[in-house]
Amino acid sequence: MAEQVLSTQMPDKVIKYIERHKKPTRQWHTFNFITVLVLAITGIFLFTPIGSTLLNTQVLLIGKILHRVFAVLFIINWIVWVMREPDTGWLASLKHIFAPWNENDRKFMASFFGYMWSPKAGHMPRQDFVKSGQRVSDFFMYFILLMFIVTGLVLWIGPQRGIPQGLWNFFKMGHDICFMGWLILMVFHVYLGGGLFPAYGKQAAFWMFGSGYVTEDDGLYHWGKWAEDELEDGRNVLEIPYGVKPQRVIEQEEYKKWVRI
């Protein structure tokens, strides 16, 4: 009797989930978040008057060591990511950045700021795996990261190893400018990907920090072309019965992939 009641309450249907971010990419993103957070905190104390005012020399020295260690870990993390995921890593994202734009891409960018301000006012044009707005953001992000590395290396070498003081000061200013540019990008990134943007909702944070899967409805709404291609291909699509927690099924599927590897 209980089974009959349950069967009438739970529709006999499935919900399709599309894998948007593979596990190596999600692991890279998590470790990247940790390294960037440490670099930002230590950098604020090392390169602003806050550090010299609040902290003594020994603490600042520890902060400098931490900053350098996590800078190396940051770079290693990006190298490991592209080795583990050559098809979806940062080299693949460079292809998205420089790919030709179509009419939908141009319409998306023309409507982008209005969409950010009032996402419910209208629906945006169909997009691929990387939206045109994100392609612009990624371009500036990679440029800033490259400048971060170049200026950081010069600061690391320092005047004590032959870098002229004037040149060192110039690169320090460049490092500071990179931080300000990165901070602006991160505000948008957290707003969109952290579950604050109304059109994405709270589930957006779980697309990268959680299972990496999006529902069929979310995929078609936000990345129409990409979702349609994935649904037609079927290899990265899971059909999960209604009422079953998707996380457990997704973990089982990832384990099967790991065993096959």
C-alpha positions as CSV (number, residue, x, y, z in Angstrom):
1,M,0.0,0.0,0.0
2,A,2.8,2.4,0.9
3,E,4.5,1.5,-2.4
4,Q,1.4,2.4,-4.3
5,V,1.0,5.7,-2.6
6,L,4.7,6.5,-3.2
7,S,4.4,5.6,-6.9
8,T,1.5,8.0,-7.3
9,Q,3.3,10.8,-5.6
10,M,6.6,10.4,-7.5
11,P,6.3,10.9,-11.3
12,D,7.9,8.2,-13.4
13,K,10.4,10.4,-15.2
14,V,14.1,11.2,-15.4
15,I,16.0,14.5,-15.2
16,K,18.9,14.9,-17.6
17,Y,22.2,16.3,-16.2
18,I,25.0,17.5,-18.5
19,E,28.7,17.4,-17.4
20,R,29.9,20.9,-17.7
21,H,33.2,20.8,-15.8
22,K,35.2,17.6,-15.5
23,K,36.8,16.5,-12.2
24,P,40.4,17.6,-13.0
25,T,39.1,21.1,-13.9
26,R,37.1,21.3,-10.7
27,Q,40.1,20.2,-8.7
28,W,42.3,22.8,-10.5
29,H,39.7,25.5,-9.7
30,T,39.6,24.6,-6.0
31,F,43.4,24.6,-5.7
32,N,43.6,27.8,-7.8
33,F,41.1,29.4,-5.4
34,I,43.3,28.5,-2.4
35,T,46.5,29.8,-3.9
36,V,45.0,33.0,-5.2
37,L,43.4,33.7,-1.8
38,V,46.8,33.3,0.0
39,L,48.6,35.4,-2.7
40,A,46.0,38.1,-2.3
41,I,46.2,38.2,1.5
42,T,49.9,38.1,1.7
43,G,50.3,40.6,-1.1
44,I,48.1,43.1,0.6
45,F,50.4,43.1,3.7
46,L,53.6,43.0,1.7
47,F,52.9,45.7,-0.9
48,T,50.8,48.2,1.0
49,P,51.5,50.3,4.1
50,I,49.2,48.0,6.1
51,G,51.9,45.4,6.5
52,S,54.6,47.7,7.8
53,T,52.2,49.4,10.1
54,L,50.6,46.4,11.7
55,L,53.2,43.6,11.4
56,N,56.8,43.3,12.6
57,T,59.8,42.4,10.3
58,Q,59.8,38.7,11.2
59,V,56.1,38.3,10.4
60,L,56.5,40.1,7.1
61,L,59.4,37.8,6.2
62,I,57.2,34.8,6.8
63,G,54.5,36.4,4.6
64,K,57.1,37.0,1.8
65,I,58.1,33.3,1.9
66,L,54.4,32.2,1.8
67,H,53.8,34.6,-1.1
68,R,56.6,33.0,-3.1
69,V,55.8,29.5,-2.2
70,F,52.1,29.9,-3.3
71,A,53.2,31.7,-6.4
72,V,55.2,28.7,-7.4
73,L,52.2,26.4,-6.5
74,F,49.9,28.6,-8.5
75,I,52.0,28.2,-11.6
76,I,52.5,24.4,-11.1
77,N,48.7,24.0,-10.7
78,W,48.1,25.6,-14.1
79,I,50.7,23.3,-15.7
80,V,49.3,20.2,-14.1
81,W,45.8,21.2,-15.3
82,V,46.7,21.4,-18.9
83,M,48.6,18.1,-18.6
84,R,45.5,16.4,-17.1
85,E,42.9,18.0,-19.3
86,P,44.5,19.0,-22.6
87,D,41.0,19.2,-24.2
88,T,39.4,21.5,-21.6
89,G,42.4,23.1,-19.9
90,W,43.6,26.7,-20.3
91,L,45.1,25.9,-23.7
92,A,41.7,24.9,-24.9
93,S,40.2,28.0,-23.4
94,L,42.6,30.1,-25.5
95,K,41.0,28.6,-28.6
96,H,37.6,29.8,-27.3
97,I,39.0,33.3,-26.7
98,F,40.3,33.7,-30.2
99,A,37.6,31.8,-32.1
100,P,35.6,33.8,-34.7
101,W,32.5,35.6,-33.4
102,N,29.1,34.9,-34.8
103,E,25.9,37.0,-34.8
104,N,24.8,35.5,-31.5
105,D,28.1,36.4,-29.9
106,R,27.8,40.1,-31.0
107,K,24.2,40.3,-29.8
108,F,25.1,38.8,-26.4
109,M,27.8,41.4,-25.8
110,A,25.5,44.2,-27.0
111,S,23.0,43.1,-24.4
112,F,25.4,42.0,-21.7
113,F,25.3,44.9,-19.2
114,G,21.6,45.2,-19.5
115,Y,21.4,41.5,-18.8
116,M,23.6,41.9,-15.7
117,W,21.4,44.7,-14.4
118,S,18.0,43.1,-15.2
119,P,18.5,39.4,-16.2
120,K,14.7,38.7,-16.2
121,A,14.0,41.5,-18.8
122,G,14.8,39.2,-21.7
123,H,16.5,36.0,-22.8
124,M,20.0,36.1,-24.2
125,P,21.1,34.6,-27.5
126,R,22.2,31.0,-27.7
127,Q,25.8,30.5,-26.6
128,D,28.5,27.9,-26.8
129,F,30.5,26.3,-23.9
130,V,32.1,29.7,-23.3
131,K,29.9,32.7,-23.7
132,S,31.2,35.7,-25.6
133,G,31.2,37.8,-22.4
134,Q,33.4,35.2,-20.7
135,R,35.7,35.1,-23.7
136,V,36.4,38.8,-23.2
137,S,36.9,38.4,-19.5
138,D,39.2,35.4,-20.0
139,F,41.3,37.4,-22.4
140,F,42.0,40.1,-19.8
141,M,42.4,37.5,-17.1
142,Y,45.1,35.6,-19.0
143,F,46.9,38.8,-19.9
144,I,46.8,40.0,-16.2
145,L,48.1,36.6,-15.0
146,L,51.0,36.7,-17.5
147,M,51.9,40.2,-16.3
148,F,51.6,39.0,-12.7
149,I,54.1,36.3,-13.4
150,V,56.5,38.6,-15.3
151,T,56.4,41.4,-12.8
152,G,56.5,38.9,-9.9
153,L,59.7,37.3,-11.2
154,V,61.4,40.7,-11.5
155,L,60.4,41.6,-8.0
156,W,61.7,38.2,-6.8
157,I,65.1,38.8,-8.4
158,G,65.2,42.2,-6.8
159,P,67.9,44.9,-6.7
160,Q,70.2,42.7,-4.7
161,R,70.6,40.5,-7.7
162,G,71.3,43.2,-10.3
163,I,67.8,44.7,-11.0
164,P,68.1,48.5,-11.1
165,Q,66.1,50.1,-8.3
166,G,64.2,52.3,-10.7
167,L,63.2,49.3,-12.9
168,W,62.2,47.3,-9.8
169,N,60.0,50.1,-8.7
170,F,58.4,50.2,-12.1
171,F,57.6,46.5,-12.1
172,K,56.3,46.8,-8.5
173,M,53.8,49.4,-9.8
174,G,52.9,47.0,-12.6
175,H,52.3,44.3,-10.1
176,D,50.0,46.6,-8.1
177,I,48.1,47.5,-11.3
178,C,47.7,43.8,-12.1
179,F,46.2,43.3,-8.7
180,M,43.7,46.0,-9.2
181,G,42.7,44.6,-12.6
182,W,42.4,41.1,-11.2
183,L,40.3,42.4,-8.3
184,I,37.8,43.9,-10.7
185,L,37.5,40.7,-12.7
186,M,37.1,38.7,-9.5
187,V,34.2,40.8,-8.3
188,F,32.4,39.9,-11.6
189,H,33.5,36.3,-11.3
190,V,32.2,35.8,-7.8
191,Y,29.0,37.6,-8.6
192,L,28.3,35.4,-11.6
193,G,29.7,32.1,-10.4
194,G,29.2,32.4,-6.6
195,G,25.4,32.1,-6.7
196,L,24.7,35.8,-6.4
197,F,23.6,36.5,-9.9
198,P,19.8,36.0,-10.0
199,A,19.7,34.3,-13.4
200,Y,22.1,31.6,-12.3
201,G,20.8,31.2,-8.8
202,K,22.6,29.5,-5.8
203,Q,23.3,26.3,-7.8
204,A,25.9,28.2,-9.9
205,A,28.5,27.6,-7.2
206,F,28.0,23.9,-7.4
207,W,28.7,23.8,-11.1
208,M,32.4,24.2,-10.3
209,F,32.8,23.4,-6.6
210,G,30.2,20.6,-6.6
211,S,29.5,17.8,-9.1
212,G,30.3,19.8,-12.3
213,Y,26.9,18.9,-13.8
214,V,24.1,21.2,-14.8
215,T,20.5,20.2,-15.4
216,E,19.2,20.0,-19.0
217,D,17.0,23.1,-18.4
218,D,19.9,25.2,-17.0
219,G,22.2,24.1,-19.8
220,L,19.7,24.9,-22.6
221,Y,18.8,28.3,-21.0
222,H,22.3,29.6,-20.4
223,W,24.4,27.8,-23.0
224,G,21.9,26.8,-25.7
225,K,24.2,25.7,-28.5
226,W,26.6,23.8,-26.2
227,A,23.8,22.0,-24.4
228,E,22.1,21.0,-27.6
229,D,25.4,19.6,-28.9
230,E,26.0,17.7,-25.7
231,L,22.5,16.3,-25.5
232,E,22.7,15.1,-29.1
233,D,26.1,13.5,-28.5
234,G,25.0,11.9,-25.2
235,R,28.4,10.8,-23.8
236,N,28.4,13.5,-21.1
237,V,24.7,13.2,-20.2
238,L,23.3,11.4,-17.2
239,E,19.6,10.4,-16.9
240,I,18.7,10.3,-13.2
241,P,15.3,9.2,-11.9
242,Y,13.1,12.0,-10.4
243,G,13.6,12.2,-6.7
244,V,17.0,10.5,-6.6
245,K,19.9,12.7,-5.3
246,P,22.1,13.4,-8.4
247,Q,25.3,13.7,-6.4
248,R,25.5,10.0,-5.5
249,V,24.8,8.9,-9.1
250,I,27.4,11.3,-10.4
251,E,30.0,10.1,-8.0
252,Q,29.3,6.5,-9.1
253,E,29.8,7.5,-12.7
254,E,33.0,9.3,-12.0
255,Y,34.3,6.2,-10.1
256,K,33.5,4.0,-13.1
257,K,35.4,6.4,-15.4
258,W,38.4,6.2,-12.9
259,V,38.3,2.4,-12.9
260,R,38.3,2.3,-16.7
261,I,41.3,4.6,-16.8
